[in-house]
PDB file of C-alpha atoms in Angstrom:
ATOM      1  CA  MET A   1     -39.994  24.616   1.284  1.00  0.00           C
ATOM      2  CA  LEU A   2     -39.513  27.653  -0.936  1.00  0.00           C
ATOM      3  CA  ASP A   3     -42.780  26.866  -2.723  1.00  0.00           C
ATOM      4  CA  LYS A   4     -44.623  26.419   0.573  1.00  0.00           C
ATOM      5  CA  GLY A   5     -43.628  29.877   1.786  1.00  0.00           C
ATOM      6  CA  TYR A   6     -41.059  29.171   4.481  1.00  0.00           C
ATOM      7  CA  PRO A   7     -38.845  32.161   3.580  1.00  0.00           C
ATOM      8  CA  ALA A   8     -41.649  34.662   4.132  1.00  0.00           C
ATOM      9  CA  LEU A   9     -42.488  33.195   7.546  1.00  0.00           C
ATOM     10  CA  ALA A  10     -38.808  33.382   8.449  1.00  0.00           C
ATOM     11  CA  GLY A  11     -38.640  37.020   7.357  1.00  0.00           C
ATOM     12  CA  LEU A  12     -36.071  36.184   4.682  1.00  0.00           C
ATOM     13  CA  GLY A  13     -35.855  36.446   0.918  1.00  0.00           C
ATOM     14  CA  GLU A  14     -35.769  33.173  -0.999  1.00  0.00           C
ATOM     15  CA  GLY A  15     -32.066  33.634  -1.749  1.00  0.00           C
ATOM     16  CA  GLU A  16     -31.244  34.280   1.909  1.00  0.00           C
ATOM     17  CA  PHE A  17     -33.249  31.248   2.994  1.00  0.00           C
ATOM     18  CA  ALA A  18     -31.572  28.993   0.430  1.00  0.00           C
ATOM     19  CA  LYS A  19     -28.127  30.295   1.450  1.00  0.00           C
ATOM     20  CA  LEU A  20     -28.867  29.486   5.092  1.00  0.00           C
ATOM     21  CA  LEU A  21     -29.733  25.874   4.229  1.00  0.00           C
ATOM     22  CA  ALA A  22     -27.066  25.302   1.576  1.00  0.00           C
ATOM     23  CA  PRO A  23     -24.329  24.059   3.973  1.00  0.00           C
ATOM     24  CA  LEU A  24     -26.586  21.135   4.918  1.00  0.00           C
ATOM     25  CA  ARG A  25     -26.609  19.735   1.380  1.00  0.00           C
ATOM     26  CA  ASP A  26     -23.265  17.934   1.572  1.00  0.00           C
ATOM     27  CA  VAL A  27     -24.112  16.577   5.013  1.00  0.00           C
ATOM     28  CA  ALA A  28     -27.429  15.246   3.713  1.00  0.00           C
ATOM     29  CA  VAL A  29     -25.866  13.526   0.721  1.00  0.00           C
ATOM     30  CA  GLU A  30     -23.124  11.894   2.771  1.00  0.00           C
ATOM     31  CA  ARG A  31     -25.167  10.825   5.792  1.00  0.00           C
ATOM     32  CA  ALA A  32     -28.247   9.789   3.824  1.00  0.00           C
ATOM     33  CA  GLY A  33     -26.056   7.527   1.730  1.00  0.00           C
ATOM     34  CA  GLU A  34     -24.771   5.830   4.864  1.00  0.00           C
ATOM     35  CA  THR A  35     -28.287   5.573   6.283  1.00  0.00           C
ATOM     36  CA  GLY A  36     -29.580   4.219   2.987  1.00  0.00           C
ATOM     37  CA  LYS A  37     -27.018   1.413   3.034  1.00  0.00           C
ATOM     38  CA  ALA A  38     -28.062   0.459   6.537  1.00  0.00           C
ATOM     39  CA  ALA A  39     -31.728   0.683   5.595  1.00  0.00           C
ATOM     40  CA  GLY A  40     -31.094  -1.395   2.501  1.00  0.00           C
ATOM     41  CA  ALA A  41     -29.914  -4.216   4.718  1.00  0.00           C
ATOM     42  CA  ARG A  42     -33.418  -4.322   6.172  1.00  0.00           C
ATOM     43  CA  GLY A  43     -35.134  -3.877   2.819  1.00  0.00           C
ATOM     44  CA  ALA A  44     -35.938  -0.158   2.985  1.00  0.00           C
ATOM     45  CA  ALA A  45     -33.235   1.773   1.159  1.00  0.00           C
ATOM     46  CA  GLY A  46     -35.374   4.684  -0.057  1.00  0.00           C
ATOM     47  CA  PRO A  47     -38.238   6.800   1.275  1.00  0.00           C
ATOM     48  CA  GLU A  48     -41.412   4.981   2.305  1.00  0.00           C
ATOM     49  CA  PRO A  49     -44.719   6.453   3.497  1.00  0.00           C
ATOM     50  CA  GLY A  50     -43.689   5.937   7.107  1.00  0.00           C
ATOM     51  CA  ARG A  51     -39.949   6.504   6.849  1.00  0.00           C
ATOM     52  CA  ALA A  52     -37.631   9.187   5.450  1.00  0.00           C
ATOM     53  CA  PRO A  53     -33.840   8.893   4.997  1.00  0.00           C
ATOM     54  CA  PHE A  54     -33.521  12.480   6.210  1.00  0.00           C
ATOM     55  CA  LEU A  55     -35.565  15.575   7.039  1.00  0.00           C
ATOM     56  CA  LEU A  56     -34.610  19.234   6.827  1.00  0.00           C
ATOM     57  CA  VAL A  57     -35.673  20.848  10.103  1.00  0.00           C
ATOM     58  CA  VAL A  58     -36.331  24.549  10.640  1.00  0.00           C
ATOM     59  CA  THR A  59     -36.731  25.500  14.295  1.00  0.00           C
ATOM     60  CA  ARG A  60     -39.151  27.907  15.928  1.00  0.00           C
ATOM     61  CA  ALA A  61     -36.265  30.346  16.316  1.00  0.00           C
ATOM     62  CA  LEU A  62     -36.707  30.967  12.589  1.00  0.00           C
ATOM     63  CA  VAL A  63     -40.365  30.064  11.889  1.00  0.00           C
ATOM     64  CA  PRO A  64     -43.168  29.906  14.519  1.00  0.00           C
ATOM     65  CA  VAL A  65     -44.664  26.463  15.115  1.00  0.00           C
ATOM     66  CA  GLU A  66     -48.105  27.852  14.336  1.00  0.00           C
ATOM     67  CA  GLY A  67     -46.817  28.953  10.939  1.00  0.00           C
ATOM     68  CA  MET A  68     -45.317  25.539  10.229  1.00  0.00           C
ATOM     69  CA  VAL A  69     -48.626  23.845  11.014  1.00  0.00           C
ATOM     70  CA  GLY A  70     -50.445  26.057   8.527  1.00  0.00           C
ATOM     71  CA  LEU A  71     -48.058  24.986   5.743  1.00  0.00           C
ATOM     72  CA  THR A  72     -48.733  21.246   6.160  1.00  0.00           C
ATOM     73  CA  ARG A  73     -51.124  19.339   3.901  1.00  0.00           C
ATOM     74  CA  LEU A  74     -52.246  15.735   3.606  1.00  0.00           C
ATOM     75  CA  GLU A  75     -51.099  13.767   0.588  1.00  0.00           C
ATOM     76  CA  ARG A  76     -53.390  14.901  -2.259  1.00  0.00           C
ATOM     77  CA  GLY A  77     -54.991  17.302   0.223  1.00  0.00           C
ATOM     78  CA  THR A  78     -55.492  21.057  -0.037  1.00  0.00           C
ATOM     79  CA  LYS A  79     -56.657  22.083   3.451  1.00  0.00           C
ATOM     80  CA  PRO A  80     -53.987  23.702   5.649  1.00  0.00           C
ATOM     81  CA  GLY A  81     -52.981  22.118   8.935  1.00  0.00           C
ATOM     82  CA  ILE A  82     -54.696  23.246  12.142  1.00  0.00           C
ATOM     83  CA  ILE A  83     -53.906  23.374  15.863  1.00  0.00           C
ATOM     84  CA  ASP A  84     -56.109  21.572  18.357  1.00  0.00           C
ATOM     85  CA  ARG A  85     -58.221  23.860  20.531  1.00  0.00           C
ATOM     86  CA  HIS A  86     -56.983  22.060  23.660  1.00  0.00           C
ATOM     87  CA  TYR A  87     -53.702  23.944  23.431  1.00  0.00           C
ATOM     88  CA  GLU A  88     -54.399  26.844  25.754  1.00  0.00           C
ATOM     89  CA  PRO A  89     -52.954  30.261  24.833  1.00  0.00           C
ATOM     90  CA  GLY A  90     -49.174  30.197  25.154  1.00  0.00           C
ATOM     91  CA  ALA A  91     -49.039  26.408  25.579  1.00  0.00           C
ATOM     92  CA  ILE A  92     -47.091  25.594  22.414  1.00  0.00           C
ATOM     93  CA  GLU A  93     -44.227  27.843  23.499  1.00  0.00           C
ATOM     94  CA  ARG A  94     -43.898  25.748  26.664  1.00  0.00           C
ATOM     95  CA  PHE A  95     -43.353  22.514  24.726  1.00  0.00           C
ATOM     96  CA  VAL A  96     -39.575  22.441  24.431  1.00  0.00           C
ATOM     97  CA  PRO A  97     -37.042  19.698  23.594  1.00  0.00           C
ATOM     98  CA  ILE A  98     -36.350  17.153  26.303  1.00  0.00           C
ATOM     99  CA  GLU A  99     -32.801  16.502  27.487  1.00  0.00           C
ATOM    100  CA  GLY A 100     -30.810  14.853  24.724  1.00  0.00           C
ATOM    101  CA  ALA A 101     -33.112  16.117  21.958  1.00  0.00           C
ATOM    102  CA  GLU A 102     -31.856  19.691  21.786  1.00  0.00           C
ATOM    103  CA  PRO A 103     -31.346  21.099  18.251  1.00  0.00           C
ATOM    104  CA  PRO A 104     -27.684  20.888  17.161  1.00  0.00           C
ATOM    105  CA  ASP A 105     -28.193  24.288  15.499  1.00  0.00           C
ATOM    106  CA  GLU A 106     -30.560  26.969  16.747  1.00  0.00           C
ATOM    107  CA  ARG A 107     -32.101  27.560  13.308  1.00  0.00           C
ATOM    108  CA  VAL A 108     -31.684  24.677  10.806  1.00  0.00           C
ATOM    109  CA  TYR A 109     -30.354  21.119  10.910  1.00  0.00           C
ATOM    110  CA  LEU A 110     -30.976  17.590   9.645  1.00  0.00           C
ATOM    111  CA  VAL A 111     -32.665  14.560  11.180  1.00  0.00           C
ATOM    112  CA  PHE A 112     -31.777  11.122   9.798  1.00  0.00           C
ATOM    113  CA  ASP A 113     -33.738   7.890   9.445  1.00  0.00           C
ATOM    114  CA  ALA A 114     -37.076   9.334  10.571  1.00  0.00           C
ATOM    115  CA  ASP A 115     -39.810   6.775  11.257  1.00  0.00           C
ATOM    116  CA  ARG A 116     -43.445   7.432  12.186  1.00  0.00           C
ATOM    117  CA  GLY A 117     -43.382   4.453  14.551  1.00  0.00           C
ATOM    118  CA  GLU A 118     -46.544   2.691  13.470  1.00  0.00           C
ATOM    119  CA  GLU A 119     -45.362  -0.454  15.253  1.00  0.00           C
ATOM    120  CA  PHE A 120     -46.345   1.359  18.445  1.00  0.00           C
ATOM    121  CA  CYS A 121     -49.961   2.004  17.449  1.00  0.00           C
ATOM    122  CA  GLY A 122     -52.018   0.798  20.420  1.00  0.00           C
ATOM    123  CA  ALA A 123     -49.047   0.911  22.804  1.00  0.00           C
ATOM    124  CA  VAL A 124     -48.839   3.103  25.891  1.00  0.00           C
ATOM    125  CA  PRO A 125     -46.692   6.102  24.821  1.00  0.00           C
ATOM    126  CA  ASP A 126     -44.494   5.905  27.942  1.00  0.00           C
ATOM    127  CA  ASP A 127     -43.715   2.234  27.198  1.00  0.00           C
ATOM    128  CA  ALA A 128     -43.031   2.906  23.505  1.00  0.00           C
ATOM    129  CA  MET A 129     -40.712   5.783  24.340  1.00  0.00           C
ATOM    130  CA  ALA A 130     -38.750   3.571  26.725  1.00  0.00           C
ATOM    131  CA  THR A 131     -38.399   0.919  24.013  1.00  0.00           C
ATOM    132  CA  LEU A 132     -37.074   3.455  21.511  1.00  0.00           C
ATOM    133  CA  ALA A 133     -34.609   4.826  24.054  1.00  0.00           C
ATOM    134  CA  ALA A 134     -33.303   1.292  24.607  1.00  0.00           C
ATOM    135  CA  ARG A 135     -32.722   1.044  20.845  1.00  0.00           C
ATOM    136  CA  GLY A 136     -30.650   4.213  20.901  1.00  0.00           C
ATOM    137  CA  ARG A 137     -33.200   6.189  18.899  1.00  0.00           C
ATOM    138  CA  THR A 138     -34.391   9.706  19.624  1.00  0.00           C
ATOM    139  CA  LEU A 139     -38.019  10.824  19.700  1.00  0.00           C
ATOM    140  CA  LEU A 140     -39.095  13.602  17.335  1.00  0.00           C
ATOM    141  CA  THR A 141     -39.834  17.154  18.472  1.00  0.00           C
ATOM    142  CA  MET A 142     -42.772  19.247  17.285  1.00  0.00           C
ATOM    143  CA  GLU A 143     -40.660  20.918  14.615  1.00  0.00           C
ATOM    144  CA  GLU A 144     -39.253  17.591  13.426  1.00  0.00           C
ATOM    145  CA  GLY A 145     -42.694  16.011  13.196  1.00  0.00           C
ATOM    146  CA  LEU A 146     -44.011  18.965  11.236  1.00  0.00           C
ATOM    147  CA  ALA A 147     -40.987  18.715   8.921  1.00  0.00           C
ATOM    148  CA  PHE A 148     -41.913  15.056   8.368  1.00  0.00           C
ATOM    149  CA  VAL A 149     -45.483  15.914   7.328  1.00  0.00           C
ATOM    150  CA  THR A 150     -44.380  18.941   5.292  1.00  0.00           C
ATOM    151  CA  GLN A 151     -41.703  17.151   3.294  1.00  0.00           C
ATOM    152  CA  GLN A 152     -43.390  13.748   3.103  1.00  0.00           C
ATOM    153  CA  PRO A 153     -47.177  14.204   3.406  1.00  0.00           C
ATOM    154  CA  ALA A 154     -47.761  10.462   2.954  1.00  0.00           C
ATOM    155  CA  ALA A 155     -46.236   9.975   6.411  1.00  0.00           C
ATOM    156  CA  LEU A 156     -49.559  11.082   7.899  1.00  0.00           C
ATOM    157  CA  ALA A 157     -52.362   8.695   6.942  1.00  0.00           C
ATOM    158  CA  LYS A 158     -55.568   7.225   8.333  1.00  0.00           C
ATOM    159  CA  ASN A 159     -54.765   5.054  11.371  1.00  0.00           C
ATOM    160  CA  ARG A 160     -51.069   5.894  10.861  1.00  0.00           C
ATOM    161  CA  CYS A 161     -50.591   9.102  12.858  1.00  0.00           C
ATOM    162  CA  PHE A 162     -47.837   9.719  15.401  1.00  0.00           C
ATOM    163  CA  SER A 163     -46.803  11.374  18.647  1.00  0.00           C
ATOM    164  CA  LEU A 164     -43.806  13.692  19.098  1.00  0.00           C
ATOM    165  CA  GLY A 165     -42.436  12.809  22.506  1.00  0.00           C
ATOM    166  CA  ALA A 166     -39.246  14.899  22.363  1.00  0.00           C
ATOM    167  CA  SER A 167     -41.226  18.107  22.973  1.00  0.00           C
ATOM    168  CA  ARG A 168     -42.658  18.301  26.480  1.00  0.00           C
ATOM    169  CA  SER A 169     -44.011  20.999  28.780  1.00  0.00           C
ATOM    170  CA  GLY A 170     -43.331  19.446  32.177  1.00  0.00           C
ATOM    171  CA  ASP A 171     -46.637  17.590  32.436  1.00  0.00           C
ATOM    172  CA  ARG A 172     -48.152  14.363  31.083  1.00  0.00           C
ATOM    173  CA  ARG A 173     -49.068  15.770  27.675  1.00  0.00           C
ATOM    174  CA  VAL A 174     -47.337  14.392  24.582  1.00  0.00           C
ATOM    175  CA  PRO A 175     -47.697  16.370  21.315  1.00  0.00           C
ATOM    176  CA  ALA A 176     -48.961  14.450  18.297  1.00  0.00           C
ATOM    177  CA  VAL A 177     -50.079  14.987  14.716  1.00  0.00           C
ATOM    178  CA  TRP A 178     -53.197  13.338  13.356  1.00  0.00           C
ATOM    179  CA  ILE A 179     -55.921  13.920  10.782  1.00  0.00           C
ATOM    180  CA  SER A 180     -59.000  16.027  11.473  1.00  0.00           C
ATOM    181  CA  GLN A 181     -61.448  17.587   9.024  1.00  0.00           C
ATOM    182  CA  ARG A 182     -59.295  16.276   6.143  1.00  0.00           C
ATOM    183  CA  ALA A 183     -56.256  18.222   7.315  1.00  0.00           C
ATOM    184  CA  PRO A 184     -53.211  17.630   9.535  1.00  0.00           C
ATOM    185  CA  LYS A 185     -53.804  18.612  13.154  1.00  0.00           C
ATOM    186  CA  LEU A 186     -51.256  19.309  15.877  1.00  0.00           C
ATOM    187  CA  GLY A 187     -52.729  18.071  19.133  1.00  0.00           C
ATOM    188  CA  TRP A 188     -51.631  16.162  22.209  1.00  0.00           C
ATOM    189  CA  CYS A 189     -52.429  12.979  24.095  1.00  0.00           C
ATOM    190  CA  TRP A 190     -51.688  11.726  27.596  1.00  0.00           C
ATOM    191  CA  ALA A 191     -48.424   9.831  28.099  1.00  0.00           C
ATOM    192  CA  GLY A 192     -50.258   6.885  29.686  1.00  0.00           C
ATOM    193  CA  ASN A 193     -53.116   6.565  27.188  1.00  0.00           C
ATOM    194  CA  PRO A 194     -52.739   4.215  24.188  1.00  0.00           C
ATOM    195  CA  HIS A 195     -54.456   4.892  20.848  1.00  0.00           C
ATOM    196  CA  THR A 196     -54.803   2.290  18.100  1.00  0.00           C
ATOM    197  CA  TRP A 197     -54.125   4.929  15.418  1.00  0.00           C
ATOM    198  CA  LEU A 198     -51.212   6.748  17.072  1.00  0.00           C
ATOM    199  CA  GLY A 199     -47.605   5.562  16.819  1.00  0.00           C
ATOM    200  CA  VAL A 200     -44.463   7.135  18.279  1.00  0.00           C
ATOM    201  CA  ALA A 201     -42.140   8.875  15.802  1.00  0.00           C
ATOM    202  CA  SER A 202     -38.369   8.651  16.160  1.00  0.00           C
ATOM    203  CA  ALA A 203     -35.064   9.143  14.326  1.00  0.00           C
ATOM    204  CA  SER A 204     -31.488   7.936  14.519  1.00  0.00           C
ATOM    205  CA  GLU A 205     -29.687  11.284  14.950  1.00  0.00           C
ATOM    206  CA  ARG A 206     -29.628  15.050  14.547  1.00  0.00           C
ATOM    207  CA  VAL A 207     -26.803  16.711  12.615  1.00  0.00           C
ATOM    208  CA  ALA A 208     -25.904  20.350  11.959  1.00  0.00           C
ATOM    209  CA  ALA A 209     -23.733  21.674   9.143  1.00  0.00           C
TER     210      ALA A 209
END
């Protein structure tokens, strides 16, 4: 994240940025170890293209969503991420966490056992979200989905893109990240419309330092 330029977008020096995140290190080591043991029981102890033991999340209180998008890249890609033109001016600011998905810290925190949800490709988003809720999992927010693509670019692949249902604006739109013009794109789809190439991303929990 230092190499990608997060400190500058946050208005901090690299040392200040690192100091802000440092308290999360011990939490990550401890919780990721526990998650890894559980994942190992299902044959997925380490990172996979569609799953990450943990993600480091920076919120829009520190870095604007538009800035985060521009720092994403595809695996082996060089083109910066883009925002879909169907977001009208000021729309992204209106997509906020749903109840139960609020950040545990206003600036930085961790998300554990992130999954891009490819099993839900072709499913109606509303139905997939209900299934995940029944499993006790939480949908990913915009910031969490962008953290996924930033820290594990392989998570975003052809026919393996994902929606971010924990950020909503009070209507039927569901944010999503997919590939366009050989770059990540932050867009949205309708909650009732299935897409064969769009899963529903989720995680097990959010934890602050």
